Amino acid sequence: MSRSLISRRPPFGRGNSGPGRLSPERVQSPLEKLGWKPFFQQQLSLEEYELCEPLRVMAVHRNRLEVAGETGEHSFSLGGVHLPAAVEQRPTVGDWLLLERGTGGYRRLLERSSLFRRMAPGAERVQLIAANVDSVLIVASCNQDFNLSRIERYLALTRAAGSRAYLVLTKADLCAETGDYLEAVKGLRDLPVLAVNALEPDSVAALRAWFGPGETIAMLGSSGVGKSSLLNTLSGMQLAATAGIREDDSKGRHTTRHRALYPLPDGCLLLDSPGMRELGLAGGEEGITAAFDDIDALARQCRFKDCVHEAEPGCAVQAALELGTLDERRLRNWRKLVREISRNQRTLAEQRAEDRALGQFYREVQGHARTRKQRGDE
Ligand SMILES: Nc1nc2c(ncn2[C@@H]2O[C@H](COP(=O)(O)OP(=O)(O)OP(=O)(O)O)[C@@H](O)[C@H]2O)c(=O)[nH]1
Ligand SMILES: [Mg+2]
Ligand SMILES: [Zn+2]
């Protein structure tokens, strides 16, 4: 581990010079190594501070969580826990939860610094991907599977979650000319890019400069791009299985089946996840605005406020298309994501209204039952 890389980074908990501060000179505590920060510490009441132990969710299984804390890693059964009905309030990978010391009883989830969600494929529900992610490594490979619109989608999702985004182009060693790929992503602003061979430690070493100790990094990328390979090379261990891709179309074989968080020797934590076939945007228009700020800026210059950028006079978006300063594909992808998000938000709002109505119905039924009981009705 290179000390000089770490010392260039600002310490966490800016403005906090107390004992909670994580400085490069100080050795990280076991909790800080798991991503514990003042943001979480501040949420504990005095009673919780004394009676509870914070644990990070490293992996989620059907009825069990893998958690890690001051005393190491263990498995926590959700069997006897009464979890909230709302999906968003249930634990996901990266969450911090409080368990009572001694009894191990479940207390609560701590407020999240960021949350990644998607529309569950085929269902009209939200699915949680990860919580408390500081940065996202968007992974794409320099082969047939490279898709700029997909990268833009990941970027919108990352911006919506309020996390920093980085792009790594893998399989640079298998491609004669990485220049074309680097050129293709040049228009994506505020997105540091590196082309690497994910199997080669020297090649991925440059990635380390992007991340600091205690930082949680999620990887987003389709199957076969080399997410697990990056994890293995960065950790110097064979932590996750990898498998060859299909020769005809360069697509992966969905080797990774579960999301799991891995602490790296550098002191940051990397989330390996399955390549997600569908990553429907579940909300956060501001993510799209941020990922497509060029189109947003153009739209503001249109003559009409409600311009839909088709054939209206004085449309700055159409003018940019004609000038060639805006790419037709990018505009199409923007339209697609905007439509998708408004459709999904409508669905989710209807879903929530139905859930509320159902809750109200149950409460009324229970109320009637109580009244009958009090009156001695049969
Ligand atoms: N030559 C070369 N091969 C790579 C590189 N990155 C990944 N591979 C190979 O690509 C294949 C897929 O890599 P994985 O790491 O399993 O991909 P993944 O993104 O984890 O895929 P899923 O788990 O299915 O989502 C493996 O055979 C890797 O050895 C690279 O940069 N160069
Ligand atoms: Mg994998
Ligand atoms: Zn317009």
XYZ file of C-alpha atoms and ligand atoms in Angstrom:
412
model
C 0.000 0.000 0.000
C 1.356 3.380 -0.954
C 1.262 5.851 1.932
C 1.860 8.784 -0.378
C -1.420 8.112 -2.198
C -3.361 8.220 1.031
C -1.721 11.304 2.414
C -2.868 13.307 -0.620
C -6.472 12.759 0.316
C -8.394 15.003 2.696
C -9.368 13.321 5.953
C -12.968 12.244 6.465
C -15.315 14.234 8.617
C -14.131 17.589 7.386
C -14.007 20.225 10.087
C -13.999 17.598 12.784
C -10.664 17.575 14.537
C -11.815 15.529 17.532
C -10.941 11.942 18.280
C -13.423 10.688 15.636
C -11.367 12.201 12.849
C -9.722 9.791 10.449
C -6.365 11.199 9.457
C -3.737 9.528 7.300
C -1.287 9.390 10.195
C -3.715 7.539 12.404
C -4.341 3.823 12.094
C -7.926 3.064 11.146
C -10.080 1.497 13.833
C -11.850 -1.780 12.938
C -15.086 0.143 12.391
C -13.442 2.812 10.222
C -12.007 0.022 8.082
C -15.607 -0.994 7.477
C -16.575 2.527 6.421
C -17.747 3.942 9.786
C -17.833 7.745 9.715
C -18.962 10.646 11.915
C -22.178 10.772 9.847
C -23.202 7.427 11.372
C -21.697 8.017 14.811
C -23.764 11.200 15.204
C -27.007 9.260 14.827
C -26.498 7.205 17.999
C -28.347 8.196 21.145
C -26.482 7.954 24.443
C -28.453 4.843 25.299
C -27.691 3.231 21.939
C -24.054 4.159 22.313
C -23.908 2.196 25.541
C -26.169 -0.721 24.725
C -25.737 -1.297 21.014
C -23.113 -2.396 18.577
C -23.024 -1.013 15.017
C -22.579 -3.629 12.309
C -22.168 -3.281 8.578
C -24.196 -5.463 6.273
C -21.659 -7.209 4.046
C -24.094 -9.506 2.227
C -27.819 -10.240 2.246
C -29.261 -13.729 1.941
C -32.874 -14.849 1.989
C -33.252 -15.007 5.761
C -29.844 -14.037 6.973
C -27.371 -11.185 6.844
C -23.606 -11.375 6.862
C -22.509 -8.563 9.145
C -19.164 -7.199 10.261
C -18.230 -5.043 13.221
C -15.702 -4.434 15.921
C -15.533 -8.132 16.784
C -15.254 -9.463 13.251
C -17.726 -11.033 10.855
C -20.692 -13.188 11.652
C -24.020 -14.303 10.351
C -27.229 -12.717 11.661
C -30.537 -14.538 11.296
C -33.523 -12.395 10.336
C -35.845 -15.160 11.502
C -37.218 -13.483 14.623
C -36.882 -9.887 13.411
C -39.999 -7.879 12.651
C -38.873 -5.859 9.615
C -40.803 -2.861 8.271
C -43.076 -3.628 5.298
C -41.573 -0.863 3.142
C -38.762 -2.263 0.998
C -36.699 0.885 1.430
C -36.535 0.420 5.191
C -35.175 -3.086 5.033
C -31.460 -3.786 5.287
C -29.425 -3.940 2.105
C -25.718 -4.409 1.418
C -23.710 -1.535 2.849
C -26.267 -0.635 5.510
C -25.269 0.009 9.114
C -27.500 -1.584 11.704
C -27.616 -1.519 15.462
C -27.773 -4.768 17.393
C -28.041 -4.934 21.165
C -24.858 -6.055 22.799
C -25.229 -9.363 24.594
C -28.700 -10.304 23.344
C -27.903 -9.529 19.685
C -31.443 -8.132 19.307
C -32.167 -6.033 16.208
C -32.630 -2.334 17.052
C -32.708 -0.292 13.859
C -31.036 0.738 10.619
C -28.996 3.911 10.641
C -29.858 6.674 8.219
C -28.081 6.159 4.903
C -25.647 8.571 3.290
C -26.688 7.256 -0.139
C -29.037 4.653 -1.537
C -28.977 2.777 -4.841
C -32.276 1.455 -6.058
C -33.694 0.112 -9.266
C -37.058 -0.963 -10.592
C -37.164 -4.719 -10.058
C -37.216 -6.357 -13.477
C -40.679 -7.566 -14.435
C -42.251 -6.223 -11.249
C -43.627 -2.831 -10.375
C -41.543 -2.598 -7.256
C -38.362 -0.957 -6.148
C -35.396 -3.133 -5.342
C -32.503 -1.941 -3.232
C -29.025 -2.443 -4.645
C -26.763 -0.944 -1.985
C -26.578 1.699 0.718
C -23.892 4.062 1.957
C -21.887 3.975 -1.260
C -19.387 6.838 -1.617
C -18.186 6.178 -5.142
C -19.193 4.123 -8.125
C -16.858 2.416 -10.487
C -18.690 2.088 -13.776
C -17.081 -0.864 -15.533
C -17.246 -1.351 -19.306
C -15.056 -3.402 -21.585
C -13.261 -2.485 -24.786
C -15.104 -4.987 -26.971
C -18.467 -5.559 -28.698
C -20.263 -5.260 -25.384
C -19.253 -1.577 -24.994
C -22.381 0.567 -24.979
C -22.288 4.321 -24.435
C -26.018 4.580 -23.682
C -25.627 2.024 -20.917
C -22.772 4.028 -19.406
C -25.004 7.123 -19.477
C -27.712 5.150 -17.669
C -25.265 4.089 -14.926
C -24.125 7.673 -14.662
C -27.693 8.941 -14.191
C -28.233 6.329 -11.480
C -25.008 7.285 -9.720
C -25.759 11.008 -9.867
C -29.267 10.364 -8.531
C -27.803 8.511 -5.553
C -25.419 11.386 -4.877
C -22.254 9.315 -5.293
C -19.059 10.118 -7.195
C -18.618 8.315 -10.524
C -15.507 6.860 -12.170
C -15.210 4.878 -15.373
C -12.870 1.974 -15.937
C -12.528 0.443 -19.378
C -11.343 -3.149 -19.015
C -9.771 -5.517 -21.536
C -7.536 -2.776 -22.911
C -4.977 -5.570 -23.484
C -7.327 -7.420 -25.846
C -8.124 -4.455 -28.023
C -5.849 -3.062 -30.722
C -6.890 0.550 -30.203
C -8.343 1.868 -26.946
C -8.376 5.369 -28.470
C -11.814 4.872 -30.041
C -13.346 3.940 -26.710
C -11.676 6.818 -24.887
C -12.896 9.149 -27.623
C -16.456 7.828 -27.255
C -16.594 8.678 -23.539
C -14.865 12.041 -23.871
C -18.189 13.890 -23.853
C -19.123 12.560 -20.399
C -18.123 15.335 -18.062
C -16.816 14.963 -14.509
C -16.062 11.332 -15.167
C -12.427 10.277 -14.665
C -11.565 7.419 -17.040
C -8.881 4.733 -17.085
C -8.329 1.912 -19.588
C -6.833 -1.166 -17.908
C -6.134 -4.849 -18.048
C -8.175 -5.972 -15.032
C -6.045 -9.093 -14.625
C -2.789 -7.182 -14.278
C -1.868 -5.666 -10.866
C 0.408 -2.983 -12.373
C -2.325 -1.926 -14.752
C -5.030 -1.486 -12.092
C -2.665 0.176 -9.597
C -3.603 3.617 -10.982
C -7.197 3.056 -9.815
C -5.999 3.211 -6.215
C -5.387 6.940 -6.483
C -9.142 7.432 -6.908
C -10.121 5.931 -3.571
C -9.201 6.515 0.029
C -9.372 4.476 3.239
C -12.845 3.833 4.595
C -14.431 4.615 1.247
C -17.167 2.319 -0.077
C -17.092 1.708 -3.809
C -19.788 -0.057 -5.798
C -19.187 -1.511 -9.237
C -21.817 -1.208 -11.948
C -21.362 -3.002 -15.227
C -22.883 -5.759 -17.310
C -21.948 -9.400 -16.905
C -18.497 -10.357 -18.127
C -16.904 -6.896 -18.100
C -14.484 -7.918 -15.340
C -15.949 -6.648 -12.043
C -14.918 -9.721 -10.069
C -11.567 -9.743 -11.861
C -10.970 -6.163 -10.682
C -11.883 -7.168 -7.137
C -9.452 -10.085 -7.221
C -6.593 -8.065 -8.700
C -7.084 -5.066 -6.399
C -7.274 -7.281 -3.319
C -4.411 -9.536 -4.391
C -6.610 -12.507 -3.492
C -9.039 -14.810 -5.275
C -12.093 -13.487 -3.451
C -14.642 -14.037 -6.216
C -15.145 -16.546 -9.018
C -14.720 -15.326 -12.593
C -15.541 -17.044 -15.878
C -14.906 -16.584 -19.579
C -17.376 -14.673 -21.758
C -19.277 -15.929 -24.812
C -17.154 -15.714 -27.926
C -19.871 -14.752 -30.383
C -21.120 -11.561 -28.676
C -18.669 -10.923 -25.791
C -21.466 -11.182 -23.223
C -20.816 -12.641 -19.771
C -22.292 -15.725 -18.164
C -23.663 -14.184 -14.953
C -20.948 -15.713 -12.828
C -21.461 -13.564 -9.716
C -24.827 -14.367 -8.153
C -24.825 -12.249 -4.980
C -23.869 -8.791 -3.951
C -21.157 -8.674 -1.324
C -18.910 -6.053 0.190
C -15.192 -6.827 0.488
C -12.659 -4.869 2.566
C -9.476 -4.310 0.520
C -5.939 -4.156 1.947
C -5.820 -0.408 1.045
C -8.592 0.247 3.555
C -11.459 0.821 1.136
C -14.407 -1.499 0.543
C -15.436 -2.831 -2.836
C -18.911 -4.082 -3.660
C -18.998 -6.894 -6.189
C -22.392 -7.511 -7.731
C -23.956 -9.566 -10.501
C -24.090 -7.900 -13.906
C -27.608 -6.523 -13.917
C -29.505 -7.180 -17.131
C -31.985 -4.455 -16.352
C -31.241 -1.389 -14.349
C -34.517 0.496 -14.490
C -34.371 3.987 -13.014
C -36.674 4.131 -10.015
C -36.584 7.872 -9.497
C -34.314 10.847 -9.212
C -34.777 13.076 -12.257
C -31.972 15.191 -10.865
C -29.674 12.273 -11.729
C -30.635 12.583 -15.396
C -30.284 16.357 -15.303
C -26.783 15.968 -13.883
C -25.739 13.215 -16.283
C -27.109 15.169 -19.292
C -26.302 18.695 -18.208
C -25.447 19.694 -21.800
C -28.988 18.878 -22.976
C -30.431 20.527 -19.902
C -28.495 23.724 -20.670
C -29.670 23.676 -24.302
C -33.294 23.097 -23.294
C -33.172 26.246 -21.199
C -32.305 28.244 -24.319
C -35.333 27.061 -26.331
C -37.770 29.822 -27.265
C -40.726 28.071 -25.614
C -40.639 26.950 -22.037
C -42.636 23.820 -22.797
C -40.588 22.961 -25.905
C -40.472 19.203 -26.494
C -37.527 19.643 -28.879
C -39.255 18.123 -31.923
C -40.162 20.732 -34.500
C -40.803 23.877 -32.477
C -39.338 27.115 -33.789
C -36.373 28.387 -31.839
C -35.474 24.986 -30.393
C -31.862 25.059 -29.181
C -31.712 21.263 -28.931
C -32.644 20.775 -32.595
C -30.209 23.523 -33.538
C -27.387 21.722 -31.726
C -28.274 18.495 -33.528
C -28.030 20.254 -36.873
C -24.763 21.869 -35.924
C -23.421 18.479 -34.895
C -22.547 19.624 -31.370
C -25.172 17.254 -29.934
C -25.228 13.594 -30.813
C -28.531 12.094 -31.993
C -27.917 8.900 -30.003
C -27.360 10.870 -26.794
C -30.573 12.816 -27.298
C -32.482 9.568 -27.956
C -31.074 8.013 -24.781
C -31.952 11.109 -22.757
C -35.569 10.976 -24.040
C -35.725 7.278 -23.228
C -34.479 7.719 -19.649
C -36.743 10.726 -18.988
C -39.774 8.727 -20.221
C -38.730 5.705 -18.207
C -38.326 7.651 -14.994
C -41.692 9.390 -15.262
C -43.420 6.082 -16.075
C -41.773 4.349 -13.121
C -42.516 7.202 -10.760
C -46.186 7.047 -11.743
C -46.231 3.308 -11.129
C -44.553 3.675 -7.752
C -46.888 6.504 -6.698
C -49.910 4.340 -7.603
C -48.359 1.447 -5.736
C -47.830 3.575 -2.629
C -51.394 4.894 -2.804
C -52.693 1.311 -3.028
C -50.519 0.255 -0.084
C -51.821 3.214 1.950
C -55.431 2.422 1.052
C -54.923 -1.200 2.021
C -53.326 -0.165 5.325
C -56.265 2.145 6.014
C -58.710 -0.662 5.191
C -57.004 -3.047 7.635
C -56.990 -0.404 10.373
C -60.714 0.216 9.852
C -61.504 -3.514 9.921
C -59.499 -3.861 13.127
C -61.281 -0.806 14.562
C -64.722 -2.270 13.797
C -63.705 -5.595 15.312
C -62.615 -3.831 18.508
C -65.858 -1.856 18.741
C -67.907 -5.023 18.265
C -65.890 -6.757 20.955
C -66.391 -3.850 23.383
C -70.128 -3.906 22.687
C -70.134 -7.658 23.228
C -71.334 -8.362 19.653
C -70.836 -11.871 18.257
N -7.616 -10.171 -20.960
C -8.465 -9.674 -20.081
N -9.461 -10.443 -19.607
C -10.297 -9.914 -18.703
C -10.201 -8.577 -18.264
N -11.173 -8.345 -17.373
C -11.867 -9.491 -17.263
N -11.348 -10.438 -18.068
C -11.890 -11.785 -18.277
O -13.271 -11.648 -18.584
C -14.025 -12.717 -18.052
C -15.185 -12.180 -17.209
O -14.658 -11.548 -16.057
P -15.451 -11.486 -14.670
O -14.547 -10.810 -13.736
O -15.982 -12.819 -14.318
O -16.662 -10.550 -15.079
P -17.827 -9.968 -14.131
O -18.040 -8.555 -14.527
O -17.535 -10.241 -12.718
O -19.085 -10.828 -14.630
P -20.412 -11.274 -13.813
O -20.001 -11.824 -12.500
O -21.047 -12.301 -14.696
O -21.275 -10.042 -13.704
C -13.033 -13.578 -17.277
O -12.624 -14.633 -18.114
C -11.871 -12.640 -17.015
O -10.642 -13.340 -16.906
C -9.146 -7.772 -18.809
O -8.986 -6.576 -18.518
N -8.308 -8.378 -19.711
Mg -18.528 -11.244 -11.275
Zn -36.369 22.692 -27.636
